[in-house]
Coordinates of C-alpha atoms and ligand atoms in Angstrom, one line a residue:
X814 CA 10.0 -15.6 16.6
X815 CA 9.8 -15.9 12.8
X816 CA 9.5 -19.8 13.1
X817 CA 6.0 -19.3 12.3
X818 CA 6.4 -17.9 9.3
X819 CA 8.4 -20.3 7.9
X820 CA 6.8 -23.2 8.8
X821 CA 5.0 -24.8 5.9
X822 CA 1.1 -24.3 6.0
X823 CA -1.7 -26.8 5.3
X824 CA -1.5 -28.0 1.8
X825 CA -4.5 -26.4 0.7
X826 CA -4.7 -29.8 -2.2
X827 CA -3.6 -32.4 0.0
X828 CA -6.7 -34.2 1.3
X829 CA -5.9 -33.5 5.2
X830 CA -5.4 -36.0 7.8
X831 CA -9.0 -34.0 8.9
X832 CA -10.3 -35.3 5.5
X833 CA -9.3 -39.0 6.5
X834 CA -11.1 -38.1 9.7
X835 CA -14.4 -37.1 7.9
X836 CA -14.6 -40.4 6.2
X837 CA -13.9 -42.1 9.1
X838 CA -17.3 -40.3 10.8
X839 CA -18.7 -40.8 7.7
X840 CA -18.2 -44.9 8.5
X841 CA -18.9 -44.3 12.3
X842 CA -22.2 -42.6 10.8
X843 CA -22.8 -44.9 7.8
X844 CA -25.8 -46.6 9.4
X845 CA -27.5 -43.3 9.3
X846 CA -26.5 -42.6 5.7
X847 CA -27.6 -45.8 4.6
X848 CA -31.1 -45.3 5.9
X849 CA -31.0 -41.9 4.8
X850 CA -30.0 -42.9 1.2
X851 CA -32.5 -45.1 1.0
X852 CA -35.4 -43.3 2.5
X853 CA -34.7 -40.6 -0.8
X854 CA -34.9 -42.8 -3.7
X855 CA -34.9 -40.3 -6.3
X856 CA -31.9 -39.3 -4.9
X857 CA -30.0 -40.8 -8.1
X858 CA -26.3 -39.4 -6.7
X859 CA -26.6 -41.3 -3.3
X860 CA -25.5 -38.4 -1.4
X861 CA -22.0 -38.4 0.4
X862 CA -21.7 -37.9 3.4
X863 CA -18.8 -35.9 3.7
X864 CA -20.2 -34.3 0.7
X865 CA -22.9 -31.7 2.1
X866 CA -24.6 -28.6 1.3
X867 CA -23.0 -25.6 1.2
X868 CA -24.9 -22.4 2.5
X869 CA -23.1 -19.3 2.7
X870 CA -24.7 -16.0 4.5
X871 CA -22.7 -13.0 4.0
X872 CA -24.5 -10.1 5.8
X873 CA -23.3 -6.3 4.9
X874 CA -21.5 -3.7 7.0
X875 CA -22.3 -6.3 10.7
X876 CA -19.1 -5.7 12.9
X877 CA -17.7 -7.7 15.4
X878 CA -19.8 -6.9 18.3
X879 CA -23.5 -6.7 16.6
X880 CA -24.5 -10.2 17.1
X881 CA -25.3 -12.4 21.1
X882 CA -22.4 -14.7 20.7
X883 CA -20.0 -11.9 20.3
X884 CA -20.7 -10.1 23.1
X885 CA -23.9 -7.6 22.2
X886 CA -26.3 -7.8 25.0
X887 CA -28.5 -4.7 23.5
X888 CA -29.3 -6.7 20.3
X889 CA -31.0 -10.4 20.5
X890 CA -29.9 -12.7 17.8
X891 CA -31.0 -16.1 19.2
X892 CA -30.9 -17.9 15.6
X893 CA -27.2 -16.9 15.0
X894 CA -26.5 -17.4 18.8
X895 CA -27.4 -21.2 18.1
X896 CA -26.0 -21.6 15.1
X897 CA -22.7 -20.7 17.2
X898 CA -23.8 -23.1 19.8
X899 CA -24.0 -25.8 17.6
X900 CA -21.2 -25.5 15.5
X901 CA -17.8 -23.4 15.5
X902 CA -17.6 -19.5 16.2
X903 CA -14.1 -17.8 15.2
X904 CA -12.7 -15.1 17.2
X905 CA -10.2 -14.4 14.0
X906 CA -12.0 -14.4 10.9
X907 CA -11.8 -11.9 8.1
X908 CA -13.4 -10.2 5.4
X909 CA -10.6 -9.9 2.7
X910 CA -11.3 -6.1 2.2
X911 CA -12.5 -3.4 4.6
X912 CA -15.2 -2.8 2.3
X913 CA -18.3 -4.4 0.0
X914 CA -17.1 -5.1 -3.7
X915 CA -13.5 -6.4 -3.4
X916 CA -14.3 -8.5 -0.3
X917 CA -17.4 -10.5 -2.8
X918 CA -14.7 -10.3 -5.7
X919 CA -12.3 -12.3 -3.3
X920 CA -14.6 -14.1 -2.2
X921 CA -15.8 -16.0 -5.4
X922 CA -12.0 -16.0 -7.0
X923 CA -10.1 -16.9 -3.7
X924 CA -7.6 -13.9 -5.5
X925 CA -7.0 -11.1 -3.0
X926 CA -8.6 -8.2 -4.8
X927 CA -6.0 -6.1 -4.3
X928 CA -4.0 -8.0 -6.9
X929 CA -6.6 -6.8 -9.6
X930 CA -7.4 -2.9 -10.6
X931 CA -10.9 -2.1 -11.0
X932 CA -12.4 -4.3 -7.8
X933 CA -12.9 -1.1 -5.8
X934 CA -16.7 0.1 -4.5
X935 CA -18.7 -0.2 -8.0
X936 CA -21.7 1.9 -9.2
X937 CA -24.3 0.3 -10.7
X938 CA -23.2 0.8 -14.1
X939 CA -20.4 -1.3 -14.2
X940 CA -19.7 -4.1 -16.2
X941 CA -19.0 -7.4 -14.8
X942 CA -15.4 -7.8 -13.2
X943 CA -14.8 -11.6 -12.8
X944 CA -13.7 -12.9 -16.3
X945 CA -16.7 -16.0 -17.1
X946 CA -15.0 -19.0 -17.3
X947 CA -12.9 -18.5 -14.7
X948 CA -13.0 -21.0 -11.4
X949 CA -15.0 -19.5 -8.9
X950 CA -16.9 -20.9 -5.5
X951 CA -20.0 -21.8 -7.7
X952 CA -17.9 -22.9 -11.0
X953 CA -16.0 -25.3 -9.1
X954 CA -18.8 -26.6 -6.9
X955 CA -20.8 -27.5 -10.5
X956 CA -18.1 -29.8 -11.1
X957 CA -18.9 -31.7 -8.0
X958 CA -22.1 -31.9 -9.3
X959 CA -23.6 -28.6 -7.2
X960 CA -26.6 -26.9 -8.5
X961 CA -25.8 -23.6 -7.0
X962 CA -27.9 -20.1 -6.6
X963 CA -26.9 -16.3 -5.8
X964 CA -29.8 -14.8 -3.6
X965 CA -29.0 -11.2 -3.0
X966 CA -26.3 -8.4 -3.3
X967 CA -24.2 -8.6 -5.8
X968 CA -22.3 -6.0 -6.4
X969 CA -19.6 -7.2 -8.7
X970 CA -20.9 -5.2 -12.0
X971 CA -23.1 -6.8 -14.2
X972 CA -22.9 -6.9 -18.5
X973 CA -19.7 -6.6 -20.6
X974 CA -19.4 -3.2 -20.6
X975 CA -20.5 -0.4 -19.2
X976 CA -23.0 1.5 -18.5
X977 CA -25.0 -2.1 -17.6
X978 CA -28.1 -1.9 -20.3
X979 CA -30.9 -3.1 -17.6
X980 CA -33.6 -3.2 -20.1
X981 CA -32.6 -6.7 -21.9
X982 CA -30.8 -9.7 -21.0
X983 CA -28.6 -9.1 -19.2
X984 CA -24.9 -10.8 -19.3
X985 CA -22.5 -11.9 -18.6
X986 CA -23.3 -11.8 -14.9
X987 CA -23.6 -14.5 -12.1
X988 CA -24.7 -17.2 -14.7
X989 CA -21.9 -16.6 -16.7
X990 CA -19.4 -17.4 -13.8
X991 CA -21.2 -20.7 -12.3
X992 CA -24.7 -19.7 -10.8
X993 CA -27.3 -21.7 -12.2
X994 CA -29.9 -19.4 -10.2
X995 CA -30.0 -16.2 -9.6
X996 CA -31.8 -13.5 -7.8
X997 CA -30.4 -10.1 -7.3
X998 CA -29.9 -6.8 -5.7
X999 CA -27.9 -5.8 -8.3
X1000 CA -25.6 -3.1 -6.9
X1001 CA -26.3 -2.0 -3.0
X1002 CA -29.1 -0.8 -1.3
X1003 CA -28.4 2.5 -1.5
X1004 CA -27.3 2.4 -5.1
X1005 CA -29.3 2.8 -8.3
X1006 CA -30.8 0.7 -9.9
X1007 CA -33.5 -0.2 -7.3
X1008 CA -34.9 -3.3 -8.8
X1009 CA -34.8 -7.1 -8.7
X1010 CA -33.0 -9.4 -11.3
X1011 CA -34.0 -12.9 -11.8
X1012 CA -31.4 -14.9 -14.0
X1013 CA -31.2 -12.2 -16.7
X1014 CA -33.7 -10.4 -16.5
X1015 CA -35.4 -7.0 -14.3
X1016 CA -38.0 -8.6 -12.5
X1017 CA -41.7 -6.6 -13.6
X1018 CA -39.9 -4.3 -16.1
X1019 CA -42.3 -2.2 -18.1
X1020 CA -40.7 -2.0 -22.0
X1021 CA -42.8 1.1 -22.4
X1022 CA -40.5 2.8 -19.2
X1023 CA -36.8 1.8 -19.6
X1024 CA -34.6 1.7 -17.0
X1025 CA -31.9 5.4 -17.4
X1026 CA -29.5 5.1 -14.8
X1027 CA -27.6 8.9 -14.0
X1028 CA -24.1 8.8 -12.0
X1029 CA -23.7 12.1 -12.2
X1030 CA -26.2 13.0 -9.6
X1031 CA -25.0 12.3 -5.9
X1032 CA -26.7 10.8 -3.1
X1033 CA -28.9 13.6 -1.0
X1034 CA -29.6 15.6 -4.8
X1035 CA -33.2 15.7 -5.0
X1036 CA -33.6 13.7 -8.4
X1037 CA -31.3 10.9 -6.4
X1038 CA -34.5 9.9 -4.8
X1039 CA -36.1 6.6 -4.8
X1040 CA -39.1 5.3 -2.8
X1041 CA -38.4 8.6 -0.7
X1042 CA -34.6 7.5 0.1
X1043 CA -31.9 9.4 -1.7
X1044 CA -30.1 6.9 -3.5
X1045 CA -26.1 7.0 -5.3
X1046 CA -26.9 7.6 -9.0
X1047 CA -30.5 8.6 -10.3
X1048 CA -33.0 6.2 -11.6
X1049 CA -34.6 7.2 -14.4
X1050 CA -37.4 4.9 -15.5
X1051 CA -38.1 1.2 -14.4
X1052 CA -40.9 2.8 -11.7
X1053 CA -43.3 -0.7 -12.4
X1054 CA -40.1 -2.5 -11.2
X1055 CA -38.6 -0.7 -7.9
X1056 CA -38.7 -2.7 -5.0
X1057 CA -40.0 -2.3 -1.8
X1058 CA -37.4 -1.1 0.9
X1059 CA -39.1 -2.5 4.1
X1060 CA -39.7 -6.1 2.2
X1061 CA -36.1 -6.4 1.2
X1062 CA -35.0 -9.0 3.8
X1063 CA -38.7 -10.4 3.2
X1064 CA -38.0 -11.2 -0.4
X1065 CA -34.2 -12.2 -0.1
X1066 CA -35.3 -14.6 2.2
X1067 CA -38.2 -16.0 0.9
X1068 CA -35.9 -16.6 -2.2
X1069 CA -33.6 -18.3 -0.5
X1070 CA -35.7 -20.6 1.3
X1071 CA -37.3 -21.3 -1.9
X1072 CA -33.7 -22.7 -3.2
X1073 CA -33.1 -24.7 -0.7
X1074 CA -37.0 -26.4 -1.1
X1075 CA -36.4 -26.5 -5.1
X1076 CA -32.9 -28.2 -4.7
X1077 CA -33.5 -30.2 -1.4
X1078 CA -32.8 -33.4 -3.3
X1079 CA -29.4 -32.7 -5.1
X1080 CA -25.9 -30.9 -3.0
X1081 CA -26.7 -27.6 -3.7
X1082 CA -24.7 -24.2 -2.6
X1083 CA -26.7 -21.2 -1.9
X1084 CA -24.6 -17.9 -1.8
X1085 CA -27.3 -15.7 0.0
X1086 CA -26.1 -12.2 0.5
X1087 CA -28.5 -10.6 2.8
X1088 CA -28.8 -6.2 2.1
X1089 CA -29.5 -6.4 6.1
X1090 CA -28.0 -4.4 7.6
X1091 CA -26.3 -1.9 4.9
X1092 CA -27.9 1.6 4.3
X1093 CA -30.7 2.9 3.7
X1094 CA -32.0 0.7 7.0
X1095 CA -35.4 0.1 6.9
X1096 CA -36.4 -2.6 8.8
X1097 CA -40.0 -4.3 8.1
X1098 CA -42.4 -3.4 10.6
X1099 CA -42.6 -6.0 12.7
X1100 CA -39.1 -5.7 13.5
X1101 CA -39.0 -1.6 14.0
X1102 CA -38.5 -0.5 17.7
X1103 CA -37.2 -4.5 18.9
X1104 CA -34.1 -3.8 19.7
X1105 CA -32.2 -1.8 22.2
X1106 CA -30.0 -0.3 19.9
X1107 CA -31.8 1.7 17.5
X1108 CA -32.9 0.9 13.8
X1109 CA -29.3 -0.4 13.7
X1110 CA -29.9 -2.9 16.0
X1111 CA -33.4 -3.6 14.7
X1112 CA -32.1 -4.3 11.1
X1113 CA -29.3 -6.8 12.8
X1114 CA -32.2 -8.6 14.3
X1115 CA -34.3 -8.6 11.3
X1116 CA -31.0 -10.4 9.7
X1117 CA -31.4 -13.0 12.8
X1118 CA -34.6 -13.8 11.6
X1119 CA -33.7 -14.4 7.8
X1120 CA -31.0 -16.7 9.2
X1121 CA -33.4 -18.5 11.2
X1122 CA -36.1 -19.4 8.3
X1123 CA -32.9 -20.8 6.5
X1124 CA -32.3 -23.2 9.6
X1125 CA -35.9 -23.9 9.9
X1126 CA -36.4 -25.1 6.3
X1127 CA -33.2 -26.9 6.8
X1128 CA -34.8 -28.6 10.0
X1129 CA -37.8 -29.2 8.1
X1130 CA -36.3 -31.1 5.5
X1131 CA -34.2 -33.0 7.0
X1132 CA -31.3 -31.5 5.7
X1133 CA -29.5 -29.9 8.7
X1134 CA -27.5 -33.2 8.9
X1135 CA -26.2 -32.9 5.6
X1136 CA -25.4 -29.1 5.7
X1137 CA -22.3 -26.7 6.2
X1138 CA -23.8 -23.3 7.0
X1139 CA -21.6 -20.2 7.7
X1140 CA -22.7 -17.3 8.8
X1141 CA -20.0 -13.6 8.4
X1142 CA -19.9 -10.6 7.1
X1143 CA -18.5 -8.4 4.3
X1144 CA -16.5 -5.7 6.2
X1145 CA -16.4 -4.0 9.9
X1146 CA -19.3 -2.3 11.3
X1147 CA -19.9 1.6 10.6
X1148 CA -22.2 4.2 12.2
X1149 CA -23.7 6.7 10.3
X1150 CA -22.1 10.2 10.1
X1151 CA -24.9 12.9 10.5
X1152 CA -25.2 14.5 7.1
X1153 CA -27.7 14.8 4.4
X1154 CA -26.4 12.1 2.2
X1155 CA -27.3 9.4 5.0
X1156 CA -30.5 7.6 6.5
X1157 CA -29.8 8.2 9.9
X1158 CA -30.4 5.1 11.4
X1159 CA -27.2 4.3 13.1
X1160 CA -25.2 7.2 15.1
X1161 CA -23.6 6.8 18.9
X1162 CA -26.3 8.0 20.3
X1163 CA -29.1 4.9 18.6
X1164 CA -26.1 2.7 19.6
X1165 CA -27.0 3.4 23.1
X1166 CA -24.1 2.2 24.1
X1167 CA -24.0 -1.0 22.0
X1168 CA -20.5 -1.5 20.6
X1169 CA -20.6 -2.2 17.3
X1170 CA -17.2 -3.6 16.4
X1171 CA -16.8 -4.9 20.1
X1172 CA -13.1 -4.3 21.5
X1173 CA -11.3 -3.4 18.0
X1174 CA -10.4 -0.1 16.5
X1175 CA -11.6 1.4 13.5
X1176 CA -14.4 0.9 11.8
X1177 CA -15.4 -0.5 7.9
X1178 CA -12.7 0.5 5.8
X1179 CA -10.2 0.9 7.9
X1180 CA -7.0 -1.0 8.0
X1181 CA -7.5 -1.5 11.7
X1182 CA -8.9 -4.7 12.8
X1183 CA -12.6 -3.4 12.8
X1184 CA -12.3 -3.0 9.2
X1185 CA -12.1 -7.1 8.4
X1186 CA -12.2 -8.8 11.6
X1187 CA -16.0 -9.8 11.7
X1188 CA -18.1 -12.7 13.1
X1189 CA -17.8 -16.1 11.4
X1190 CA -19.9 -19.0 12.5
X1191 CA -20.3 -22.5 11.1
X1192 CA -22.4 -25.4 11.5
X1193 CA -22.2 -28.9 10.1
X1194 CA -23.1 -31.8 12.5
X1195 CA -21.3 -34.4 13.2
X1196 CA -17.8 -32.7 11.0
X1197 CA -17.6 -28.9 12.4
X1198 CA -16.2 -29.6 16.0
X1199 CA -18.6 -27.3 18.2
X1200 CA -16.7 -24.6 20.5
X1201 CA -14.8 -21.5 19.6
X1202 CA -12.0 -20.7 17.3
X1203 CA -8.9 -18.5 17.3
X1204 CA -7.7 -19.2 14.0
X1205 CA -7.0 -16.8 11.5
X1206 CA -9.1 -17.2 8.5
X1207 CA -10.7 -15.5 5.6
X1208 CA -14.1 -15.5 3.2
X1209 CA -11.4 -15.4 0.6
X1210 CA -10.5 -19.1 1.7
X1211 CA -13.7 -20.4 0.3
X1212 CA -12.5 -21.6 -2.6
X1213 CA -10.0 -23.7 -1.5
X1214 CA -12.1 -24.9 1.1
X1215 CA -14.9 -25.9 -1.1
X1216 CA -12.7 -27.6 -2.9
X1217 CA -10.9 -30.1 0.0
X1218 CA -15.0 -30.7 1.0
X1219 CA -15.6 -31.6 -2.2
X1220 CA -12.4 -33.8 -3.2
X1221 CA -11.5 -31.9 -6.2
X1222 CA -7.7 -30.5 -6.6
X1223 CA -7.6 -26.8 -7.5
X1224 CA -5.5 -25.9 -10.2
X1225 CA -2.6 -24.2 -9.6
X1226 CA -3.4 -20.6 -11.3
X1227 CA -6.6 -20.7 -9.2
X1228 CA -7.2 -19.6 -6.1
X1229 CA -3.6 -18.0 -5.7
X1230 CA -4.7 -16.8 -2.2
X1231 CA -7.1 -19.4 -1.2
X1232 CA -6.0 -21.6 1.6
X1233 CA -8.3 -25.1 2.7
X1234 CA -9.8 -24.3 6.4
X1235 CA -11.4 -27.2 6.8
X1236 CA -9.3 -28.5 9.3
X1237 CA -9.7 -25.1 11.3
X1238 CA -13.6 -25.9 10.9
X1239 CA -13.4 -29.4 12.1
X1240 CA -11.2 -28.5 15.0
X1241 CA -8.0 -30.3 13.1
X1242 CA -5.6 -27.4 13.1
X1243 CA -3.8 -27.5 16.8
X1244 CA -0.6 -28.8 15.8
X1245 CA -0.3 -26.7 12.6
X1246 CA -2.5 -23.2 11.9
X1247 CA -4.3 -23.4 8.2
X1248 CA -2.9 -20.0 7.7
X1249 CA 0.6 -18.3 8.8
X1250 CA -0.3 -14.8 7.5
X1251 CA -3.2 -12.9 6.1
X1252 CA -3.3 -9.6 4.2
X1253 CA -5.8 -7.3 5.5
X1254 CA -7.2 -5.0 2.8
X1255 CA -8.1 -1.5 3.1
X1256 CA -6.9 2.1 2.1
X1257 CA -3.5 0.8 3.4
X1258 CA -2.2 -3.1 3.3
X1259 CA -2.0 -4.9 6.4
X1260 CA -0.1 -8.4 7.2
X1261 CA -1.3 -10.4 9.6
X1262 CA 1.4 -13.3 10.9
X1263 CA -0.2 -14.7 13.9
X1264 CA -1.2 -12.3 16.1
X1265 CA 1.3 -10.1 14.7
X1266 CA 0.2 -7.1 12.7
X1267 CA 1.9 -4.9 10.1
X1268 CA 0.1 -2.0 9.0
X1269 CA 1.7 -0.7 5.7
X1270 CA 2.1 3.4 5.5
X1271 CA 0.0 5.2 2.7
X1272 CA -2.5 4.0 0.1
X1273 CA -2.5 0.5 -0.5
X1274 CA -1.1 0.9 -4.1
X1275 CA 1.9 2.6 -2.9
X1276 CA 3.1 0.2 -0.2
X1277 CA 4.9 -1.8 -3.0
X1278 CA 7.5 0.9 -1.7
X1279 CA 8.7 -1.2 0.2
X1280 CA 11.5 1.1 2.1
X1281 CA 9.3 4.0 3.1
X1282 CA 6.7 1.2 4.6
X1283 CA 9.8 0.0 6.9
X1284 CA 10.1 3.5 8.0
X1285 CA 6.6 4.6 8.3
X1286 CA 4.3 1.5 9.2
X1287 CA 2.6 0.5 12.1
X1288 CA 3.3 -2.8 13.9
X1289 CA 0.7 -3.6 16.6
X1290 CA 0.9 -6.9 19.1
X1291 CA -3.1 -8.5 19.0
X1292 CA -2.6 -10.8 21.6
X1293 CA -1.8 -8.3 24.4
X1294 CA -3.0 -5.6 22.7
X1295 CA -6.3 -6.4 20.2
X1296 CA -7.4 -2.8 20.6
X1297 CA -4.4 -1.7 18.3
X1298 CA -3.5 0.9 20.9
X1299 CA 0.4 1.1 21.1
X1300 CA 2.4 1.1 17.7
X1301 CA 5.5 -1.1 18.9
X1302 CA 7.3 -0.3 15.3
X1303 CA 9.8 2.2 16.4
X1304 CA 10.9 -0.2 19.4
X1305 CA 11.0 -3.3 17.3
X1306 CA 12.4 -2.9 13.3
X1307 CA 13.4 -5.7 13.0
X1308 CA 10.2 -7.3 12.9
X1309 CA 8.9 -4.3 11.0
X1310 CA 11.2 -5.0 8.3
X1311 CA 10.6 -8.9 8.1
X1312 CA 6.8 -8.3 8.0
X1313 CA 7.1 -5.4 5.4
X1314 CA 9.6 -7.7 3.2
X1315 CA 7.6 -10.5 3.1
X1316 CA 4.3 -8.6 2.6
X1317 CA 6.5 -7.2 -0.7
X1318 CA 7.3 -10.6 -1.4
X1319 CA 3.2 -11.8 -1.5
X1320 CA 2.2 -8.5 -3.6
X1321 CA 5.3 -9.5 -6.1
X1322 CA 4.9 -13.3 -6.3
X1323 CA 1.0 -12.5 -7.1
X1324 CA 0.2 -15.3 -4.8
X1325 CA 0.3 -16.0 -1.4
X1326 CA -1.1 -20.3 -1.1
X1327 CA 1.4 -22.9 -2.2
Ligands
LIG1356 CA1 -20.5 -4.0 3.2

């Protein structure tokens, strides 16, 4: 029953017999792509075909049930739901931590963030954690000649050290690790500071009122608030600069369209991290009362809409053809709990029923599979094979991904958990899966092998203890059982000790790829 594990994996450098494939559709389609060529002259980099532009939408805190093509009949999401139609929806994809910051620090490194102390939740103080110069998403796509763009959260600290100093240049930060654009949330939604950076700079900072940030004061304290929201961390200063809370999916996505309009003429990759649907929720107008499920639900459809202007300008510029767009999000769904430190925008009883996280238990941060199971869809005509997906994958399979799309070999110290789905995305990965195990991340370790799952015992940083996880952990059986209902470890230890000793083997190795 082990076979699987065993068996080798996609060679995540290998260019795939599905990369042979794509250049054969790229000849099938090469009367297309010469006309296209030359109808853009001042295209000087003819593009390739099998080359295309890479847009990435993370959305915050959506779980596994929140959007049409997932099952949620109280929310409409007709932009997403044919995006799905048109391209590939997984029924197995994964956020590579239950939670914001070390899911995005994955994300760009294709390095499991529990690897690396310091990638937990971070304030808004914090310096940058991904060393510049490293190979990230954007770094590598540069090389392929990329121009590449961050619209949105960040979230991954910002300056060398901290506390960030917000009223200067500010760096390092997503320039400094292979953005050559950049507009930013800085931190979250509900964090201080509550203003916009372009490149390096606060966006309509006022010299005469600097920018104090206070971590000392909690969310729900009254000097925590900010445009009437209580906030994590007081803002002192900076008052020219605050944005707008209700135009926060207005301005994210008017920035990202704008990319794509600037760049339309050169591959470009445009990270846009959408706030929607994270607290404080606080949906523009027009999208207040739409749903059936409560400003919850209204906030996932005003994320609909920002994904739909991204296909529209797409359609309108032709470049739809020539585009890989994915669509997932950075952890599990959550409902709010009723307390004074929360916006209460999301609770059962908004839900009305609506299930958030669909069949799966737990909830954003928890090792369960509503922590990191999320919706993942993906659209690029002509190479994404159109249907559904069972295939385990993960955001933190980017890199290597980007990399087999772009034809570059990834170095071996890059990446170390980063493993090529393209063949999963063009429907190439029957005969052998592109991944044999995933680690879930969350207050406990997970491992994924198949539909297999091994919950470790304890916090994640003491699961290294190998022989308390054998005696403690949780095995569950996701393909008769995806509701993680019945822990089968007692009647089967043997398999609780393979999955435990080979988890211990990819903490200790410090990679999991080839
Ligand atoms: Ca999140």
């Amino acid at each position: 029953m082990f076979a699987t594990m065993i068996r080798r994996p996609h060679n995540s450098l290998r260019p795939p017999r599905s990369m042979r494939r794509a250049a054969m559709a790229a000849i099938v389609v090469g009367c297309g792509l010469v006309s296209w060529a030359l109808a853009a002259p001042n295209n000087e980099t003819a593009r390739d075909v099998g080359r295309p532009n890479l847009v990435f939408i993370l959305a915050d805190d959506i779980g596994y049930g929140d959007f049409g093509c997932y099952g949620a009949t109280k929310i409409k999401t007709p932009n997403i739901d044919r995006l799905a139609a048109e391209g590939r929806r997984f029924t197995d994809a994964h956020s590579p931590s239950a939670v914001c910051t070390p899911t995005r620090y994955a994300l760009m490194t294709g390095e499991y963030a529990w690897r690396k102390p310091g990638t937990g939740i971070l304030p808004g103080t914090a310096a940058l954690i991904i060393e510049p110069g490293r190979l990230t998403v954007p770094a590598l796509l540069k090389r392929a000649g990329y121009t590449t763009g961050v619209v949105g959260k960040w979230h991954l600290g910002l300056g060398a050290a901290s506390p960030t100093d917000y009223n200067g240049v500010i760096q390092p930060g997503p320039r400094e690790v292979g953005f050559d654009y950049v507009w930013l949330l800085p931190a979250t939604g509900d964090r201080t500071p509550c203003v916009w950076i372009e490149n390096h700079r606060v966006v309509g900072l006022d010299p005469a009122d600097p920018i104090r940030l206070d971590y000392s004061i909690e969310r729900g304290h009254p000097l925590s608030y900010v445009n009437g929201i209580p906030r994590i961390g007081r803002q002192i200063g900076g008052k020219a600069a605050l944005w707008k809370d209700d135009e926060i999916a207005d301005v994210l996505t008017s920035k990202a369209v704008a990319f794509i309009e600037k760049h339309k003429d050169r591959p470009f990759f445009l990270y846009f991290a959408t706030h929607d649907i994270h607290v404080p929720r606080v949906p523009h107008a027009r999208f207040r009362g739409t749903s059936r499920a409560g400003v919850r639900g209204d906030v996932v459809q005003e994320l609909d809409w920002s994904v739909g202007e991204v296909l529209k300008v797409l359609d309108r510029l032709g470049l739809a053809d020539h585009t890989l767009v994915m669509v997932t999000s950075d952890n599990g769904g959550v409902l709010d709990t009723n307390g004074p430190d929360h916006v209460n925008s999301g609770t059962v009883e908004t839900n009305n029923g609506h299930l958030h996280n669909g069949p799966l238990r737990g909830n954003k941060g928890s090792p369960y599979e509503g922590g990191t199971r999320v919706p993942f869809v993906a659209r690029w005509p002509g190479h994404v094979k159109p249907g559904t997906s069972a295939a385990l994958i993960c955001h933190v399979d980017l890199l290597a991904t980007a990399a087999a799309i772009t034809g570059q070999t990834l170095p071996h110290d890059a990446g170390p958990d980063s493993f090529n789905i393209l063949p999963a995305l063009l429907g190439d990965d029957r005969d052998r899966p592109c991944r044999e195990h995933l680690v879930e991340h969350a207050n406990r370790l997970a491992l994924r092998v198949g539909t297999w799952k091994y919950i470790a015992p304890g916090p994640a940083r003491k699961a290294k203890r190998a022989k308390r996880s054998v005696e403690n952990g949780e095995l569950y059986d996701l393909a008769n059982d995806l509701g993680e209902t019945t822990n089968l470890a007692a009647q089967q230890p043997e398999r609780v000790e393979q999955m435990a000793a080979l988890l211990q083997r990819i903490r200790a190795g410090g990679r999991s790829r080839p």
